[in-house]
């Protein structure tokens, strides 16, 4: 590789400075005025959410992606580990979302290798905001990326949630947040049911209930599919790292919630 002029610890800034052709979406065609945007022709991920509990953060998302009025995938992954203590959940155009996740994961690993230490949680949230801002030209064409970033802050010993707008604006959320097509319904459930210092199991149940309620009213969001064995992706972030909530735990919770909707 040709040696560039950038010598800092940010992989993203290295690409921006010396290898702009390698940045995501650099070859996106520019649409002419009056031409419909690309949003109806690419898969979109729908609802993701995060909430605090006594020991950290629960973050999750449904599994459906839509393409216009059609279901393009029933098994898409929307929640990813950023590093050992932080997680990113994606909503928006699936392709750009996944590219941003991969670049963000590399950014975290690159920083740690260069600096010999992990970037603080606030710094990680700022880095993600920078990447979202870079995506703004694509967002004008309908390829919007609006993630939720959450993690365990080792300095303050607490879970923290960050939300973003399409321009890269970054905002902290104290207790819970949801984004995506079913976010209004999910936030309504979280607002009614949330309590400070929930235990782990109660927090997982609440996250699942919020996604089920979102799926009940939003056609873009899928609930648990017992027949196909498809359940939301859920992760827990604490001082011990990241834990995946397994199907064996989500299945009985899902069956109970769906049964209550029939009642």
GROMACS .gro file of C-alpha atoms in nm:
model
  263
    1UNK     CA    1   0.000   0.000   0.000
    2UNK     CA    2   0.126   0.348  -0.088
    3UNK     CA    3   0.215   0.547   0.220
    4UNK     CA    4  -0.023   0.839   0.266
    5UNK     CA    5   0.022   1.164   0.457
    6UNK     CA    6  -0.222   1.089   0.742
    7UNK     CA    7  -0.056   0.945   1.054
    8UNK     CA    8  -0.330   0.962   1.319
    9UNK     CA    9  -0.510   0.679   1.499
   10UNK     CA   10  -0.846   0.701   1.317
   11UNK     CA   11  -0.900   0.451   1.037
   12UNK     CA   12  -1.198   0.650   0.912
   13UNK     CA   13  -0.992   0.970   0.892
   14UNK     CA   14  -0.719   0.775   0.712
   15UNK     CA   15  -0.968   0.678   0.441
   16UNK     CA   16  -1.110   1.031   0.421
   17UNK     CA   17  -0.765   1.185   0.393
   18UNK     CA   18  -0.572   0.948   0.167
   19UNK     CA   19  -0.810   0.685   0.026
   20UNK     CA   20  -1.146   0.851  -0.035
   21UNK     CA   21  -1.228   0.600  -0.311
   22UNK     CA   22  -1.250   0.328  -0.043
   23UNK     CA   23  -1.517   0.506   0.164
   24UNK     CA   24  -1.866   0.354   0.155
   25UNK     CA   25  -2.110   0.485  -0.109
   26UNK     CA   26  -1.850   0.693  -0.293
   27UNK     CA   27  -1.969   0.551  -0.626
   28UNK     CA   28  -2.340   0.610  -0.563
   29UNK     CA   29  -2.495   0.754  -0.880
   30UNK     CA   30  -2.626   1.109  -0.856
   31UNK     CA   31  -2.997   1.127  -0.934
   32UNK     CA   32  -3.131   1.391  -1.171
   33UNK     CA   33  -3.397   1.635  -1.051
   34UNK     CA   34  -3.742   1.483  -1.069
   35UNK     CA   35  -3.612   1.124  -1.053
   36UNK     CA   36  -3.748   0.913  -0.766
   37UNK     CA   37  -3.501   0.833  -0.491
   38UNK     CA   38  -3.349   0.489  -0.430
   39UNK     CA   39  -3.544   0.409  -0.116
   40UNK     CA   40  -3.808   0.194  -0.288
   41UNK     CA   41  -3.549  -0.029  -0.457
   42UNK     CA   42  -3.324  -0.128  -0.165
   43UNK     CA   43  -3.398  -0.325   0.155
   44UNK     CA   44  -3.470  -0.121   0.467
   45UNK     CA   45  -3.428  -0.239   0.824
   46UNK     CA   46  -3.708  -0.129   1.051
   47UNK     CA   47  -3.734  -0.115   1.432
   48UNK     CA   48  -3.453  -0.120   1.689
   49UNK     CA   49  -3.449  -0.011   2.053
   50UNK     CA   50  -3.238   0.013   2.366
   51UNK     CA   51  -3.314   0.056   2.737
   52UNK     CA   52  -3.121   0.077   3.058
   53UNK     CA   53  -3.154  -0.168   3.343
   54UNK     CA   54  -2.982  -0.203   3.679
   55UNK     CA   55  -2.659  -0.355   3.542
   56UNK     CA   56  -2.631  -0.203   3.196
   57UNK     CA   57  -2.814  -0.195   2.863
   58UNK     CA   58  -3.054  -0.419   2.673
   59UNK     CA   59  -3.051  -0.349   2.297
   60UNK     CA   60  -3.253  -0.530   2.033
   61UNK     CA   61  -3.424  -0.524   1.697
   62UNK     CA   62  -3.677  -0.711   1.490
   63UNK     CA   63  -3.561  -0.931   1.200
   64UNK     CA   64  -3.755  -0.792   0.903
   65UNK     CA   65  -3.630  -0.584   0.612
   66UNK     CA   66  -3.870  -0.430   0.362
   67UNK     CA   67  -3.830  -0.323  -0.001
   68UNK     CA   68  -4.109  -0.085  -0.084
   69UNK     CA   69  -4.426  -0.272   0.015
   70UNK     CA   70  -4.259  -0.614   0.004
   71UNK     CA   71  -4.070  -0.815   0.267
   72UNK     CA   72  -3.714  -0.855   0.137
   73UNK     CA   73  -3.580  -1.051   0.435
   74UNK     CA   74  -3.723  -1.210   0.748
   75UNK     CA   75  -3.387  -1.285   0.910
   76UNK     CA   76  -3.178  -0.970   0.881
   77UNK     CA   77  -2.941  -0.893   1.169
   78UNK     CA   78  -2.977  -0.538   1.302
   79UNK     CA   79  -2.770  -0.550   1.622
   80UNK     CA   80  -2.390  -0.585   1.614
   81UNK     CA   81  -2.102  -0.575   1.858
   82UNK     CA   82  -1.890  -0.265   1.802
   83UNK     CA   83  -1.624  -0.387   2.047
   84UNK     CA   84  -1.617  -0.564   2.383
   85UNK     CA   85  -1.834  -0.307   2.563
   86UNK     CA   86  -2.048  -0.137   2.299
   87UNK     CA   87  -2.318  -0.232   2.050
   88UNK     CA   88  -2.471  -0.068   1.744
   89UNK     CA   89  -2.828  -0.128   1.624
   90UNK     CA   90  -2.914  -0.023   1.269
   91UNK     CA   91  -3.229   0.123   1.113
   92UNK     CA   92  -3.253   0.254   0.759
   93UNK     CA   93  -3.114   0.141   0.422
   94UNK     CA   94  -2.969  -0.204   0.488
   95UNK     CA   95  -2.666  -0.183   0.257
   96UNK     CA   96  -2.530   0.151   0.384
   97UNK     CA   97  -2.613   0.046   0.742
   98UNK     CA   98  -2.406  -0.271   0.714
   99UNK     CA   99  -2.116  -0.088   0.549
  100UNK     CA  100  -2.116   0.167   0.830
  101UNK     CA  101  -2.120  -0.107   1.095
  102UNK     CA  102  -1.818  -0.282   0.936
  103UNK     CA  103  -1.626   0.045   0.906
  104UNK     CA  104  -1.711   0.137   1.265
  105UNK     CA  105  -1.590  -0.202   1.392
  106UNK     CA  106  -1.262  -0.157   1.204
  107UNK     CA  107  -1.233   0.197   1.342
  108UNK     CA  108  -1.257   0.067   1.700
  109UNK     CA  109  -1.002  -0.209   1.639
  110UNK     CA  110  -0.763   0.021   1.453
  111UNK     CA  111  -0.770   0.284   1.728
  112UNK     CA  112  -0.692   0.023   1.994
  113UNK     CA  113  -0.398  -0.115   1.795
  114UNK     CA  114  -0.249   0.229   1.726
  115UNK     CA  115  -0.308   0.386   2.068
  116UNK     CA  116  -0.274   0.072   2.281
  117UNK     CA  117  -0.596   0.148   2.467
  118UNK     CA  118  -0.971   0.140   2.411
  119UNK     CA  119  -1.145   0.461   2.306
  120UNK     CA  120  -1.378   0.592   2.577
  121UNK     CA  121  -1.752   0.543   2.515
  122UNK     CA  122  -1.813   0.913   2.448
  123UNK     CA  123  -1.538   0.907   2.187
  124UNK     CA  124  -1.693   0.603   2.018
  125UNK     CA  125  -2.028   0.783   2.000
  126UNK     CA  126  -1.859   1.086   1.842
  127UNK     CA  127  -1.683   0.869   1.583
  128UNK     CA  128  -2.015   0.717   1.478
  129UNK     CA  129  -2.167   1.066   1.446
  130UNK     CA  130  -1.882   1.157   1.211
  131UNK     CA  131  -1.960   0.856   0.990
  132UNK     CA  132  -2.332   0.935   0.980
  133UNK     CA  133  -2.248   1.291   0.875
  134UNK     CA  134  -2.036   1.150   0.592
  135UNK     CA  135  -2.344   0.960   0.469
  136UNK     CA  136  -2.555   1.275   0.433
  137UNK     CA  137  -2.533   1.295   0.049
  138UNK     CA  138  -2.667   0.939   0.027
  139UNK     CA  139  -2.938   1.023   0.281
  140UNK     CA  140  -3.065   1.295   0.044
  141UNK     CA  141  -3.124   1.015  -0.207
  142UNK     CA  142  -3.327   0.814   0.043
  143UNK     CA  143  -3.046   0.590   0.175
  144UNK     CA  144  -3.083   0.698   0.535
  145UNK     CA  145  -2.877   0.548   0.818
  146UNK     CA  146  -2.998   0.618   1.172
  147UNK     CA  147  -2.848   0.380   1.430
  148UNK     CA  148  -2.868   0.350   1.805
  149UNK     CA  149  -2.535   0.321   1.982
  150UNK     CA  150  -2.515   0.190   2.337
  151UNK     CA  151  -2.254   0.053   2.570
  152UNK     CA  152  -2.119   0.020   2.919
  153UNK     CA  153  -1.909   0.315   3.032
  154UNK     CA  154  -1.619   0.169   3.232
  155UNK     CA  155  -1.533   0.514   3.369
  156UNK     CA  156  -1.876   0.600   3.511
  157UNK     CA  157  -1.977   0.235   3.569
  158UNK     CA  158  -2.314   0.269   3.393
  159UNK     CA  159  -2.491   0.183   3.069
  160UNK     CA  160  -2.539   0.469   2.824
  161UNK     CA  161  -2.755   0.514   2.512
  162UNK     CA  162  -2.693   0.749   2.219
  163UNK     CA  163  -2.933   0.844   1.940
  164UNK     CA  164  -2.857   1.026   1.613
  165UNK     CA  165  -3.025   1.230   1.344
  166UNK     CA  166  -2.959   1.207   0.972
  167UNK     CA  167  -2.708   1.496   0.982
  168UNK     CA  168  -2.488   1.320   1.237
  169UNK     CA  169  -2.628   1.501   1.539
  170UNK     CA  170  -2.559   1.295   1.852
  171UNK     CA  171  -2.777   1.299   2.163
  172UNK     CA  172  -2.767   1.107   2.488
  173UNK     CA  173  -3.078   0.925   2.613
  174UNK     CA  174  -3.109   0.857   2.983
  175UNK     CA  175  -3.347   0.561   2.999
  176UNK     CA  176  -3.460   0.425   2.661
  177UNK     CA  177  -3.493   0.496   2.289
  178UNK     CA  178  -3.624   0.341   1.970
  179UNK     CA  179  -3.586   0.428   1.601
  180UNK     CA  180  -3.722   0.291   1.276
  181UNK     CA  181  -4.068   0.257   1.124
  182UNK     CA  182  -4.221   0.109   1.440
  183UNK     CA  183  -4.036   0.334   1.682
  184UNK     CA  184  -4.340   0.536   1.789
  185UNK     CA  185  -4.526   0.224   1.903
  186UNK     CA  186  -4.213   0.080   2.066
  187UNK     CA  187  -4.140   0.403   2.254
  188UNK     CA  188  -4.500   0.419   2.372
  189UNK     CA  189  -4.465   0.077   2.534
  190UNK     CA  190  -4.126   0.163   2.681
  191UNK     CA  191  -4.264   0.489   2.822
  192UNK     CA  192  -4.554   0.313   2.993
  193UNK     CA  193  -4.362   0.013   3.128
  194UNK     CA  194  -4.012   0.142   3.200
  195UNK     CA  195  -3.894   0.161   3.559
  196UNK     CA  196  -3.551   0.259   3.690
  197UNK     CA  197  -3.322  -0.027   3.793
  198UNK     CA  198  -3.513  -0.306   3.623
  199UNK     CA  199  -3.361  -0.650   3.666
  200UNK     CA  200  -3.213  -0.823   3.363
  201UNK     CA  201  -3.508  -1.054   3.289
  202UNK     CA  202  -3.765  -0.775   3.327
  203UNK     CA  203  -3.566  -0.553   3.091
  204UNK     CA  204  -3.547  -0.827   2.826
  205UNK     CA  205  -3.921  -0.888   2.859
  206UNK     CA  206  -3.993  -0.517   2.822
  207UNK     CA  207  -3.773  -0.488   2.511
  208UNK     CA  208  -3.949  -0.788   2.357
  209UNK     CA  209  -4.293  -0.649   2.447
  210UNK     CA  210  -4.207  -0.316   2.283
  211UNK     CA  211  -4.107  -0.494   1.960
  212UNK     CA  212  -4.422  -0.709   1.967
  213UNK     CA  213  -4.638  -0.397   2.012
  214UNK     CA  214  -4.454  -0.223   1.727
  215UNK     CA  215  -4.513  -0.523   1.499
  216UNK     CA  216  -4.881  -0.529   1.593
  217UNK     CA  217  -4.933  -0.178   1.450
  218UNK     CA  218  -4.648  -0.124   1.202
  219UNK     CA  219  -4.646  -0.332   0.882
  220UNK     CA  220  -4.272  -0.276   0.843
  221UNK     CA  221  -4.184  -0.444   1.172
  222UNK     CA  222  -4.198  -0.817   1.239
  223UNK     CA  223  -4.274  -0.977   1.571
  224UNK     CA  224  -4.152  -1.319   1.687
  225UNK     CA  225  -4.235  -1.586   1.428
  226UNK     CA  226  -4.294  -1.902   1.632
  227UNK     CA  227  -4.371  -2.112   1.322
  228UNK     CA  228  -4.044  -2.025   1.146
  229UNK     CA  229  -3.841  -2.003   1.467
  230UNK     CA  230  -3.744  -1.640   1.406
  231UNK     CA  231  -3.700  -1.418   1.712
  232UNK     CA  232  -3.570  -1.063   1.763
  233UNK     CA  233  -3.199  -1.013   1.815
  234UNK     CA  234  -3.124  -0.909   2.173
  235UNK     CA  235  -2.793  -0.823   2.337
  236UNK     CA  236  -2.705  -0.724   2.692
  237UNK     CA  237  -2.408  -0.499   2.773
  238UNK     CA  238  -2.270  -0.488   3.129
  239UNK     CA  239  -1.935  -0.446   3.304
  240UNK     CA  240  -1.870  -0.810   3.211
  241UNK     CA  241  -1.901  -0.742   2.840
  242UNK     CA  242  -2.167  -0.839   2.586
  243UNK     CA  243  -2.411  -1.128   2.618
  244UNK     CA  244  -2.643  -1.257   2.344
  245UNK     CA  245  -2.995  -1.339   2.460
  246UNK     CA  246  -3.059  -1.687   2.326
  247UNK     CA  247  -3.359  -1.837   2.150
  248UNK     CA  248  -3.422  -2.068   2.445
  249UNK     CA  249  -3.493  -1.758   2.657
  250UNK     CA  250  -3.683  -1.558   2.394
  251UNK     CA  251  -3.913  -1.842   2.283
  252UNK     CA  252  -4.120  -1.879   2.603
  253UNK     CA  253  -4.136  -1.502   2.649
  254UNK     CA  254  -4.256  -1.463   2.291
  255UNK     CA  255  -4.517  -1.736   2.326
  256UNK     CA  256  -4.655  -1.574   2.641
  257UNK     CA  257  -4.671  -1.226   2.482
  258UNK     CA  258  -4.838  -1.350   2.165
  259UNK     CA  259  -5.088  -1.551   2.370
  260UNK     CA  260  -5.178  -1.239   2.566
  261UNK     CA  261  -5.257  -1.055   2.238
  262UNK     CA  262  -5.513  -1.324   2.152
  263UNK     CA  263  -5.686  -1.283   2.485
   0.00000   0.00000   0.00000
